[in-house]
Coordinates of C-alpha atoms in Angstrom, one line a residue:
M8 CA -71.9 -217.3 -32.4
N9 CA -73.4 -216.6 -28.8
R10 CA -71.1 -218.2 -26.2
V11 CA -71.6 -218.2 -22.4
T12 CA -68.4 -217.5 -20.6
P13 CA -67.8 -219.7 -17.6
L14 CA -67.5 -218.0 -14.4
L15 CA -66.1 -219.2 -11.2
L16 CA -68.6 -218.7 -8.6
L17 CA -66.8 -218.1 -5.4
L18 CA -69.2 -219.7 -2.9
S19 CA -67.1 -220.6 0.1
R20 CA -68.2 -223.0 2.5
Q21 CA -68.9 -220.0 5.1
T22 CA -71.0 -218.2 2.5
V23 CA -73.3 -221.3 1.8
Y24 CA -73.4 -222.2 5.4
Q25 CA -74.7 -218.5 6.1
T26 CA -77.0 -218.3 3.4
S27 CA -78.6 -221.9 4.4
R28 CA -78.8 -220.9 8.0
A29 CA -80.5 -217.6 7.2
A30 CA -83.1 -219.3 4.9
I31 CA -83.9 -221.9 7.5
R32 CA -84.3 -219.1 10.2
H33 CA -86.7 -217.5 7.8
G34 CA -88.9 -220.5 7.5
A35 CA -87.6 -221.7 4.2
A36 CA -88.6 -225.2 3.0
I37 CA -85.4 -226.7 1.9
S38 CA -84.4 -230.2 1.5
V39 CA -83.2 -232.4 4.1
A40 CA -79.8 -232.5 2.7
A41 CA -79.4 -228.6 2.6
R42 CA -80.8 -228.4 6.1
H43 CA -78.3 -231.0 7.3
Q44 CA -75.4 -229.1 5.6
A45 CA -76.6 -225.9 7.2
Y46 CA -76.7 -227.3 10.7
H47 CA -73.5 -229.4 10.4
G48 CA -70.8 -227.3 8.9
G49 CA -71.9 -226.0 5.9
C50 CA -71.4 -227.1 2.3
V51 CA -68.8 -229.7 1.7
N52 CA -68.8 -229.3 -2.1
P53 CA -65.9 -227.6 -3.8
P54 CA -66.6 -224.1 -5.3
V55 CA -69.2 -224.1 -8.1
Y56 CA -68.2 -223.5 -11.7
G57 CA -70.9 -222.5 -14.2
S58 CA -72.2 -219.8 -16.5
V59 CA -74.2 -216.7 -15.8
N60 CA -77.3 -218.6 -16.3
R61 CA -76.2 -220.9 -13.4
Q62 CA -75.5 -217.9 -11.2
Q63 CA -78.9 -216.5 -12.1
S64 CA -80.5 -219.8 -11.2
L65 CA -78.8 -219.6 -7.7
V66 CA -80.0 -216.1 -7.1
K67 CA -83.6 -217.3 -8.0
S68 CA -83.2 -220.1 -5.6
V69 CA -82.1 -218.0 -2.6
R70 CA -85.0 -215.5 -3.4
W71 CA -87.4 -218.5 -3.4
L72 CA -86.1 -219.8 -0.3
S73 CA -86.6 -216.4 1.6
S74 CA -90.1 -216.1 0.4
A75 CA -91.2 -219.1 2.4
P76 CA -94.5 -218.6 4.6
V77 CA -93.9 -217.5 8.4
E78 CA -97.3 -218.6 9.4
D79 CA -100.4 -220.2 8.0
D80 CA -104.0 -220.6 9.3
M81 CA -102.8 -223.1 11.9
N82 CA -99.2 -222.6 12.6
V83 CA -96.8 -219.8 13.4
F84 CA -93.3 -220.8 12.4
Y85 CA -90.2 -219.5 14.1
P86 CA -89.6 -216.4 12.0
G87 CA -93.2 -215.4 12.4
L88 CA -93.2 -216.0 16.0
V89 CA -90.1 -213.9 16.4
N90 CA -91.8 -211.0 14.2
R91 CA -94.9 -211.2 16.4
I92 CA -92.7 -211.0 19.8
E93 CA -90.8 -208.1 18.3
S94 CA -93.9 -206.2 17.3
G95 CA -95.8 -207.1 20.6
D96 CA -98.8 -208.3 18.5
I97 CA -98.9 -211.8 20.2
Q98 CA -100.7 -213.5 23.0
L99 CA -98.2 -216.5 23.6
I100 CA -99.8 -219.0 25.8
D101 CA -97.3 -221.9 27.1
V102 CA -99.3 -225.1 27.9
R103 CA -96.4 -226.9 29.5
E104 CA -96.6 -227.7 33.1
P105 CA -95.3 -225.1 35.6
E106 CA -92.5 -227.6 36.5
E107 CA -91.2 -227.6 32.9
L108 CA -91.2 -223.7 32.9
Q109 CA -89.1 -223.6 36.1
Q110 CA -86.7 -226.2 34.8
W111 CA -86.1 -225.0 31.3
G112 CA -87.6 -221.3 31.1
Q113 CA -90.2 -219.6 29.0
I114 CA -90.3 -218.1 25.6
T115 CA -90.2 -214.3 25.7
N116 CA -93.5 -212.6 26.6
S117 CA -95.3 -216.0 26.9
F118 CA -97.6 -216.9 29.9
N119 CA -98.6 -220.2 31.3
V120 CA -101.9 -221.9 31.1
P121 CA -101.3 -225.7 31.5
L122 CA -102.9 -227.8 28.8
G123 CA -105.5 -229.4 31.5
Q124 CA -106.8 -225.9 32.2
V125 CA -107.0 -224.5 28.6
R126 CA -110.6 -225.2 28.0
D127 CA -111.9 -223.9 31.5
A128 CA -109.5 -220.9 31.0
L129 CA -111.1 -220.0 27.7
T130 CA -114.6 -220.3 29.1
M131 CA -114.0 -218.3 32.3
E132 CA -115.0 -214.7 32.7
E133 CA -112.5 -211.9 32.0
T134 CA -111.8 -210.9 35.4
A135 CA -111.3 -214.5 36.7
F136 CA -108.8 -215.1 33.9
T137 CA -106.9 -212.0 34.8
A138 CA -106.8 -212.8 38.3
K139 CA -105.6 -216.3 37.8
Y140 CA -103.2 -215.8 34.7
G141 CA -102.1 -212.3 35.1
R142 CA -103.0 -211.1 31.6
P143 CA -106.2 -210.3 30.0
K144 CA -108.3 -212.9 28.6
P145 CA -108.0 -213.3 24.7
S146 CA -111.0 -212.4 22.9
K147 CA -112.7 -215.0 20.5
G148 CA -112.0 -212.6 17.4
D149 CA -108.2 -212.0 18.2
N150 CA -106.1 -213.1 15.5
N151 CA -102.7 -213.1 17.7
I152 CA -103.3 -216.0 19.8
V153 CA -100.3 -218.6 19.8
F154 CA -100.2 -221.8 21.7
H155 CA -96.8 -223.4 22.4
C156 CA -95.5 -226.4 24.3
R157 CA -92.3 -228.4 24.3
G158 CA -92.5 -229.9 20.8
G159 CA -95.9 -229.0 19.2
V160 CA -98.0 -232.0 20.3
R161 CA -99.8 -230.3 23.5
S162 CA -100.0 -227.0 21.6
L163 CA -101.8 -228.5 18.6
E164 CA -104.4 -230.1 21.2
A165 CA -104.7 -226.7 22.8
L166 CA -105.2 -225.2 19.5
Q167 CA -108.0 -227.7 18.7
M168 CA -109.7 -226.9 22.0
A169 CA -109.5 -223.1 21.5
R170 CA -111.2 -223.6 18.0
S171 CA -114.0 -225.7 19.5
E172 CA -114.6 -223.0 22.1
G173 CA -114.9 -220.2 19.4
Y174 CA -111.4 -219.0 18.8
P175 CA -111.2 -219.6 15.1
M176 CA -108.1 -217.5 14.4
A177 CA -105.8 -219.1 17.1
R178 CA -102.7 -220.7 16.1
H179 CA -99.8 -222.8 17.4
F180 CA -96.0 -222.8 17.2
P181 CA -95.4 -226.4 16.1
G182 CA -91.5 -226.1 17.1
G183 CA -92.3 -225.3 20.6
W184 CA -89.6 -224.9 23.3
L185 CA -87.3 -227.2 21.6
E186 CA -86.9 -225.2 18.5
W187 CA -86.8 -221.7 20.3
A188 CA -84.0 -223.1 22.5
K189 CA -82.1 -224.6 19.5
E190 CA -82.6 -221.2 17.6
N191 CA -81.5 -219.0 20.8
N192 CA -78.8 -221.4 21.9
L193 CA -80.4 -222.5 25.1
A194 CA -80.6 -225.7 27.0
A195 CA -83.6 -227.9 25.8
E196 CA -83.2 -231.1 27.4

């Protein structure tokens, strides 16, 4: 007779909270309920009782959550943005208005090209771009161009402009300043 001995899986509120927060920081696609629990006080359920099979299932779930993509062909999500900033492999273009940057701040290593200037900036000559924006002009073949704004709407528009001007590998950070501020405990509003 093959009997599975029940195990008490000691998953405290803090453990589940930390696991969920780490999964979210790494771009995990988890349910709205799990995301809510992670951001608002952790798990409210009692400790989980189960078998060895249940424990293995939980381990597989955590592995699946941590393997979520950090970017795709249009988007760079928060974990991917952090990775790119840390590696220096990014040309991060903030398309908000200068007043917004003065009021709220900037994401690390970004430079400002307001949305109304994006198309003209991408078509100007290298020396003019550098003189105006203080950075080298991105090349059309660069795969490290990332646009961002406050919440993803203007950066998506900038991305569409860039692609129409021949920058097929440009991306945007859909979370924008709001997600950056939230993840880094900064004022966002």
